[in-house]
Coordinates of C-alpha atoms and ligand atoms in Angstrom, one line a residue:
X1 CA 55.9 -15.8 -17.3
X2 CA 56.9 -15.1 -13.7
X3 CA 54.2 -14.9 -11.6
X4 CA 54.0 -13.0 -8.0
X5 CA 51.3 -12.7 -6.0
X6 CA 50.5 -9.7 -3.1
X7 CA 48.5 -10.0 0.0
X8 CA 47.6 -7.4 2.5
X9 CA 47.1 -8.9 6.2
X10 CA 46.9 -7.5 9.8
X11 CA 44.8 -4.3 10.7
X12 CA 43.8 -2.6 7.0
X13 CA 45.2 0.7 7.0
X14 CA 44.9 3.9 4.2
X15 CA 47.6 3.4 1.6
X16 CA 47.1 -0.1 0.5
X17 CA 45.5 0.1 -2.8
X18 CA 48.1 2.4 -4.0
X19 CA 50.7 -0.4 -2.9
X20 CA 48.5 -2.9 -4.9
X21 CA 48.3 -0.4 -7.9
X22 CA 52.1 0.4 -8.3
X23 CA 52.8 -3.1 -7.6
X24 CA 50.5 -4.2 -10.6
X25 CA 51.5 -1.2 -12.8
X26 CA 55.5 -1.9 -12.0
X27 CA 54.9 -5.9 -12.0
X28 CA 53.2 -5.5 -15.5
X29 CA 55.6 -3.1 -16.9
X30 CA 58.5 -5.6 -16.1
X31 CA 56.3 -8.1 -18.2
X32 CA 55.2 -10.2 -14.8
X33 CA 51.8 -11.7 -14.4
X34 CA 50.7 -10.5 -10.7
X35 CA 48.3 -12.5 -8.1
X36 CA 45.9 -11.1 -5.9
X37 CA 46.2 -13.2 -2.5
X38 CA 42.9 -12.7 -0.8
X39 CA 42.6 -12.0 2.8
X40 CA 45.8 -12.0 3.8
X41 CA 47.7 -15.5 4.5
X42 CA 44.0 -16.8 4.8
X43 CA 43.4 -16.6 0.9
X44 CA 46.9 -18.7 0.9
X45 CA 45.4 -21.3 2.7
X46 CA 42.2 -21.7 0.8
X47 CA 43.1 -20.8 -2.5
X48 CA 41.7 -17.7 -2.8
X49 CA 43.3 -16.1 -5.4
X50 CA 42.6 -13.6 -8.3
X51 CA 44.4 -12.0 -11.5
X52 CA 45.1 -8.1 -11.2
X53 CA 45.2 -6.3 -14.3
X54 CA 45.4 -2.8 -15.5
X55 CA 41.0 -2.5 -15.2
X56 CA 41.4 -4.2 -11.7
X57 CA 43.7 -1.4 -10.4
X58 CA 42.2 1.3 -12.3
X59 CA 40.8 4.2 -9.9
X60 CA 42.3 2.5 -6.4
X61 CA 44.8 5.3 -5.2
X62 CA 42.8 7.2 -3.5
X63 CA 40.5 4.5 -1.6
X64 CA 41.0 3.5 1.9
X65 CA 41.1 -0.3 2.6
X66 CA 42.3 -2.5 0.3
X67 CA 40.6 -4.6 -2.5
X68 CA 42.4 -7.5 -1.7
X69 CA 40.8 -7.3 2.1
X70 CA 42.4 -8.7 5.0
X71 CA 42.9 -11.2 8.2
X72 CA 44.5 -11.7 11.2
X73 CA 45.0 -15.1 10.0
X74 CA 47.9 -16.9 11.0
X75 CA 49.1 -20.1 9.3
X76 CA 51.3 -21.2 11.8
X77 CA 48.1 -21.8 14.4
X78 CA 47.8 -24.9 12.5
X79 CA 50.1 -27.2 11.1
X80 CA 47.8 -28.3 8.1
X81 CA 46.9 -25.0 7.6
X82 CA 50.7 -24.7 6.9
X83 CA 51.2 -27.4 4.4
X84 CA 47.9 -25.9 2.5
X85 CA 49.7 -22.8 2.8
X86 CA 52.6 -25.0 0.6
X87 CA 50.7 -26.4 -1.7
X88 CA 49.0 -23.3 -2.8
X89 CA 51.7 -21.2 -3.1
X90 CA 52.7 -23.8 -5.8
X91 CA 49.6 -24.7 -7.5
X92 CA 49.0 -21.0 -7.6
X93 CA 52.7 -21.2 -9.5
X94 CA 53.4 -18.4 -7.6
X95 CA 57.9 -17.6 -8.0
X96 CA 57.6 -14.5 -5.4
X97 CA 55.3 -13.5 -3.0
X98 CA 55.2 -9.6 -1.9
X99 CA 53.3 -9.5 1.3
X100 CA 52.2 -6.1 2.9
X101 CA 51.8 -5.7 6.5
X102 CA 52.9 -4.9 10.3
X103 CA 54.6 -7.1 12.6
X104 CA 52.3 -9.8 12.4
X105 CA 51.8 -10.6 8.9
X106 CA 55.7 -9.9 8.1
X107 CA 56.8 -12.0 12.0
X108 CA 55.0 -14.8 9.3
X109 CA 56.6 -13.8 6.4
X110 CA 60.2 -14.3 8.1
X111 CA 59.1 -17.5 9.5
X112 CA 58.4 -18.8 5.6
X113 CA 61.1 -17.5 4.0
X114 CA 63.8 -18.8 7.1
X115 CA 62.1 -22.6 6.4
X116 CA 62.8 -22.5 2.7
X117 CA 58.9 -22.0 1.6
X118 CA 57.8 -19.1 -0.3
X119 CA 59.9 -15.7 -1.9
X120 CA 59.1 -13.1 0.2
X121 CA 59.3 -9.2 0.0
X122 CA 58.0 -7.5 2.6
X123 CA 56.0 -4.0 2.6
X124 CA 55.6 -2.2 6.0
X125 CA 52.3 -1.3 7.1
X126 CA 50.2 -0.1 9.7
X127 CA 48.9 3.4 11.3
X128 CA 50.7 2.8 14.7
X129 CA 54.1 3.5 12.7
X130 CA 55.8 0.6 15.2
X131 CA 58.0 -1.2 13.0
X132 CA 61.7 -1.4 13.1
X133 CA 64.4 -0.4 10.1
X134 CA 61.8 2.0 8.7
X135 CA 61.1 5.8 9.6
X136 CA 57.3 5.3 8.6
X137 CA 55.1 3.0 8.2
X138 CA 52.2 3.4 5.3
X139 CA 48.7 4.7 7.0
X140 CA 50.6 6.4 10.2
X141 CA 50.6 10.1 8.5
X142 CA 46.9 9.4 7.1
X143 CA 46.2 8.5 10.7
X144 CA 47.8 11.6 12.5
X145 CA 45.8 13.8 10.1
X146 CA 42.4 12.4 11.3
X147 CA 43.3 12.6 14.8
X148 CA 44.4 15.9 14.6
X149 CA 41.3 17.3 13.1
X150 CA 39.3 15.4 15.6
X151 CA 41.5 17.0 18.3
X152 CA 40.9 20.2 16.7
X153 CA 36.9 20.1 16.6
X154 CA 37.4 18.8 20.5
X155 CA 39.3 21.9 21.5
X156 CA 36.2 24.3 20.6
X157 CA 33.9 22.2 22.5
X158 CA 35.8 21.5 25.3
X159 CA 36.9 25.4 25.3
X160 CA 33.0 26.3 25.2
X161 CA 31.8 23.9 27.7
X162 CA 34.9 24.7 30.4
X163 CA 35.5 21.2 30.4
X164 CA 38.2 18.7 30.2
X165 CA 38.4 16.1 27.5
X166 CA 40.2 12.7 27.3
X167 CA 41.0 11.6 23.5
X168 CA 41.6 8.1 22.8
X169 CA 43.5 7.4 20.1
X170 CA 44.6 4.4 18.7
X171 CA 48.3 2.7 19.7
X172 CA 48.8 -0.6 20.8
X173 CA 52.7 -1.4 21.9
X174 CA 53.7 2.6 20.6
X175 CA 52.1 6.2 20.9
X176 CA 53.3 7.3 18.1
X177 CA 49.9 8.3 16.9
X178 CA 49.2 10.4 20.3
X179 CA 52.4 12.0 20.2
X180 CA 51.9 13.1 16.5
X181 CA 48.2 14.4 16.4
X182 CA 48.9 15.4 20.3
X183 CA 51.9 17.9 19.1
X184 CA 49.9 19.1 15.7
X185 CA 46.7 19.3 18.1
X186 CA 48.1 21.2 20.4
X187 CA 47.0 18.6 23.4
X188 CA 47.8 19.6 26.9
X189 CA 49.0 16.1 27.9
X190 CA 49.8 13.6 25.7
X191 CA 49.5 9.5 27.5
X192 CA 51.9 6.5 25.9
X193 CA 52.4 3.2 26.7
X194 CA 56.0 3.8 27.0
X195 CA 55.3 5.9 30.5
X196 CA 53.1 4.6 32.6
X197 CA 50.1 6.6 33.6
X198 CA 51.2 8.9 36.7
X199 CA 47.4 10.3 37.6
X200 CA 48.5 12.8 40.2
X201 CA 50.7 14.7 38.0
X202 CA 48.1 14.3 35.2
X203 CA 45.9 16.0 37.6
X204 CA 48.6 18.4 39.2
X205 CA 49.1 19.3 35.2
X206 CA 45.1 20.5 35.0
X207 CA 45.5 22.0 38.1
X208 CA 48.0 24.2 36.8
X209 CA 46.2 25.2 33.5
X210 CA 42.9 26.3 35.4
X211 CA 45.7 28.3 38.0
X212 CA 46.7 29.9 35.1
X213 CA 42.8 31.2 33.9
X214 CA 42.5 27.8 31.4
X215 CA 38.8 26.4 32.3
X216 CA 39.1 23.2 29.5
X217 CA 42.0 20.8 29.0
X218 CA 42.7 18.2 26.0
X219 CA 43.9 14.9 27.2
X220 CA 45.3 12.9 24.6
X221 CA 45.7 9.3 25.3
X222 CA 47.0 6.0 23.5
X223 CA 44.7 2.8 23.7
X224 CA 48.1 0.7 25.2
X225 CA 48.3 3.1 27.9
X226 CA 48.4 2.5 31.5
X227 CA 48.3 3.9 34.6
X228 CA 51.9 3.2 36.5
X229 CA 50.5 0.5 39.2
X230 CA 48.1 -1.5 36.3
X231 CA 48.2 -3.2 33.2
X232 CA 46.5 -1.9 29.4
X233 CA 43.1 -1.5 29.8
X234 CA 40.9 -4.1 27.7
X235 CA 37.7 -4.6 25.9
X236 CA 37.9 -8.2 25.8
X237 CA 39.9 -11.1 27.3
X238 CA 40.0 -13.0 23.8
X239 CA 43.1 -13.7 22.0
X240 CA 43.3 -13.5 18.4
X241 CA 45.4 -15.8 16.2
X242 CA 48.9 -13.7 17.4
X243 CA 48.0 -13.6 20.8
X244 CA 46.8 -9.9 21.1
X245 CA 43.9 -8.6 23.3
X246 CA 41.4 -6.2 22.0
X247 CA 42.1 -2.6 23.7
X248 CA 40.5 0.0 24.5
X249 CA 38.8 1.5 27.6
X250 CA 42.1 3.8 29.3
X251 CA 39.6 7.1 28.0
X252 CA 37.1 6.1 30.0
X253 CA 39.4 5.2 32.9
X254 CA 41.2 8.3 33.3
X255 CA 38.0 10.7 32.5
X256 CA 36.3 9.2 35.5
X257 CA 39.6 9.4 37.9
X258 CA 40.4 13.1 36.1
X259 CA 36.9 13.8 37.6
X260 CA 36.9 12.1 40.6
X261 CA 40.5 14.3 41.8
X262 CA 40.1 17.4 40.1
X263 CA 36.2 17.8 40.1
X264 CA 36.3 19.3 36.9
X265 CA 33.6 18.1 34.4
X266 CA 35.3 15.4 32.0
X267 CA 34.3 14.1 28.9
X268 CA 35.9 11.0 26.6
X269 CA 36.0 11.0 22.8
X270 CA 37.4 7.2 21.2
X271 CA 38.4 7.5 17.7
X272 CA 38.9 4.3 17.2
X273 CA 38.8 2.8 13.4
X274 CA 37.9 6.5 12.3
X275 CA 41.7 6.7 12.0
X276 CA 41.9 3.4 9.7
X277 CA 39.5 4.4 7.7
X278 CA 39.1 6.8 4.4
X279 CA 41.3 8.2 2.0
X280 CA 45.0 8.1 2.4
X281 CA 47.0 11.4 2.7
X282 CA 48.8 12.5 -0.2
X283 CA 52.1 11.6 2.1
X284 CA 50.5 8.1 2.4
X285 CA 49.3 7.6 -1.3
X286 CA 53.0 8.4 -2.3
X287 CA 55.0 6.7 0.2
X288 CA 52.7 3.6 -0.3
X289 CA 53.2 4.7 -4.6
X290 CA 56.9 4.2 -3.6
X291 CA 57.2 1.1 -1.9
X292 CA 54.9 -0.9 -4.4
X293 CA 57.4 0.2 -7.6
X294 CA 60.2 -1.0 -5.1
X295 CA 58.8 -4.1 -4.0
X296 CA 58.9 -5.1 -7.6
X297 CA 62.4 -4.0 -7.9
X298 CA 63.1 -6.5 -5.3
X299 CA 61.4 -9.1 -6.7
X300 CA 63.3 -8.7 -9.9
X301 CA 66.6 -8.9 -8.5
X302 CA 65.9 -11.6 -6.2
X303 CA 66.4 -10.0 -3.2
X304 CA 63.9 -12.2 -1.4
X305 CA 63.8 -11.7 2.7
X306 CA 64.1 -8.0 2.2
X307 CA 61.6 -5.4 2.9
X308 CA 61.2 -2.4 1.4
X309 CA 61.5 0.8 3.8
X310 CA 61.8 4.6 3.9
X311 CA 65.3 6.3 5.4
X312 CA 65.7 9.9 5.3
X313 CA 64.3 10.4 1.9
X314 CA 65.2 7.2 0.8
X315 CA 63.3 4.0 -0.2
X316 CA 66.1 1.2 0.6
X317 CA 65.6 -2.2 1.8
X318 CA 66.5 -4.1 4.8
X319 CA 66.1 -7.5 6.1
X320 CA 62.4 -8.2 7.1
X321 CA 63.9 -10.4 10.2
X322 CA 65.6 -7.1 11.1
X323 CA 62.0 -5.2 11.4
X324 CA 59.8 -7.4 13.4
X325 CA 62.8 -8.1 15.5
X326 CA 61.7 -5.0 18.3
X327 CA 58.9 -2.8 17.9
X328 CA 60.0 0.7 17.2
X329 CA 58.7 2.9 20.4
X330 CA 58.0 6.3 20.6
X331 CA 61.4 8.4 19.9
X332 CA 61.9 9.8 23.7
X333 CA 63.6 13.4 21.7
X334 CA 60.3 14.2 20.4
X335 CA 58.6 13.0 23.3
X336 CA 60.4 15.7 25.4
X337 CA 59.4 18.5 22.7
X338 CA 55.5 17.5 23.2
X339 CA 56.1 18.0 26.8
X340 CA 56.9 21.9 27.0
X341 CA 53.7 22.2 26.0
X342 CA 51.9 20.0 28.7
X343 CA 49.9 21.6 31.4
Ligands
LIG401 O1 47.7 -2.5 14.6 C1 46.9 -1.5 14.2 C2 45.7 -1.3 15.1 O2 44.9 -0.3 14.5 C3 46.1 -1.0 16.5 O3 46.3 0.4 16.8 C4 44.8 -1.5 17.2 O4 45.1 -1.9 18.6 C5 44.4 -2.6 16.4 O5 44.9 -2.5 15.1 C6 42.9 -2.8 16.3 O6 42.6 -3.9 15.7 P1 41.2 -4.4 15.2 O7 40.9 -3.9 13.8 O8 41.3 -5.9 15.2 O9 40.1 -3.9 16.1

């Protein structure tokens, strides 16, 4: 019986456990036997495997997370890590491998299938919506809708107090999460990493709102921001296993010079993993619905090296080289349509 296993790695996100449900439902359906791969490439390198069945699945579409859980493991930090990698993959008797994640887990997944040593499909995931060849990502709209509400409940507090507040959402390399929730929150300014922080006109931008008889402002702001003379702002100095710094800390940053220039009272709000967290959106539970029944589809043909993706209206697939290539920035068109509402 052919036997393919799934693993969900990187920064969990809402929309996995429907992937991992259509995935069983469609792998089973085709007569497969399928492998859950625990933690990521992690449960690859220790053996930590189990069997998903129809029970195991049962009920899983609309939690967050993912009952597989995850890592930001990466097996090519150690060579032996590596060869247990290997070896697994074949006790296991695994013939295909679908693995589910951003750039990082699928940057592995391109490595391993280019050196000859698993079948891979890929499935794209993660809230920041940053990876290439697909128009979403898994998580992003589930994401958008969380910030948006919290940007909502900030606007009557903000409006009540007379006071401005700075919303960090989250956004590593992209802002597509600011942009969205900024736009369907009706922010005032909306902050990327894309464009540099320019504080005066930030300021000039308030300025111009209170001119206009407008006492509160909502700043929206993406963690991987930075003001134009300074690098991203971050918690920590650590690395983890793909070389990425913990963020966070540009709210508090701006909110203090917003004050400071402007001498209007300034409050900061993070997010933070409120925006990973919870149910996925209906949008989420079917696009994720989608990709899982595809992935299989790939599997069965063979079409190993390919990852699944959504164009137009279209689930199609693409090479998985081809979408961790360049990280897909915010789309400068509807950047400019957030912006005639700034100020
Ligand atoms: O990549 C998704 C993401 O949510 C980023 O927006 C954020 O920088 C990062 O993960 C946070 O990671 P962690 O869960 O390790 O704090």
């Amino acid at each position: 019986m052919t036997k393919i296993g799934i693993l969900t790695g990187g920064g969990d996100c809402p929309g996995l456990n429907p992937v991992i449900r259509a995935v069983v439902r469609k792998g089973i359906n085709e007569g497969y036997q399928i492998i859950g791969i625990k933690n990521g490439w992690k449960g690859l390198i220790e053996n930590d495997a189990m069997p998903l069945d129809l029970s195991t699945v049962s009920g899983i579409l609309p939690k967050g997370g993912t009952i597989l859980g995850t890592s930001r493991t990466n097996p090519y930090k150690k060579q032996e890590d590596l060869m247990r990698l290997q070896d697994n993959y074949k006790k296991i008797g695994l013939d295909a491998l679908i693995a589910v994640g951003g750039e990082d887990t699928l940057g592995v997944a391109a490595k391993l299938i280019k050196e000859g040593i698993t079948n891979i499909v890929g499935v794209p995931k993660t809230i920041d919506n940053d990876l290439s060849c697909t128009d979403y990502t898994f998580g992003f709209d589930t994401a958008v809708n969380i910030a948006t509400e919290c940007i909502d409940r900030l606007h009557t507090t903000a409006e009540s107090h007379h006071r401005i507040i700075v919303v960090e959402v989250m956004g590593r390399h992209a802002g597509w999460i600011a942009v969205e929730s900024g736009i369907a929150g009706g922010a005032d300014i909306i902050l990327i990493p894309e464009i540099p922080i320019d504080i005066e006109e930030v300021c000039n931008l308030i300025q111009k709102r209170h001119r206009r008889g407008k006492t509160f402002s909502i700043v929206v702001v993406a963690e991987g921001a930075h003001f134009k003379e300074g690098t991203a702002v971050l918690q920590e100095q650590k690395l983890d296993e793909f070389g990425h710094v913990r963020l966070g800390g540009i709210g508090e940053q701006l909110a203090k010079e917003i004050e400071k220039r402007t001498g209007y009272e300034t409050r900061v709000s993070v997010l933070g993993h409120i925006q990973r967290g919870g149910t996925p959106s209906a949008f989420d539970r079917i696009l994720g619905t989608r990709f899982g029944v595809k992935a299989v589809e790939l599997v069965k043909d063979k079409k190993f090296g390919r990852m699944v993706a959504l164009v137009g209206n279209k689930i199609i697939d693409v090479p998985i080289e081809d979408a961790v290539k360049a990280l897909k920035t915010v789309d400068m068109e509807l950047y400019e349509i957030a912006k005639v509402f700034f100020g």
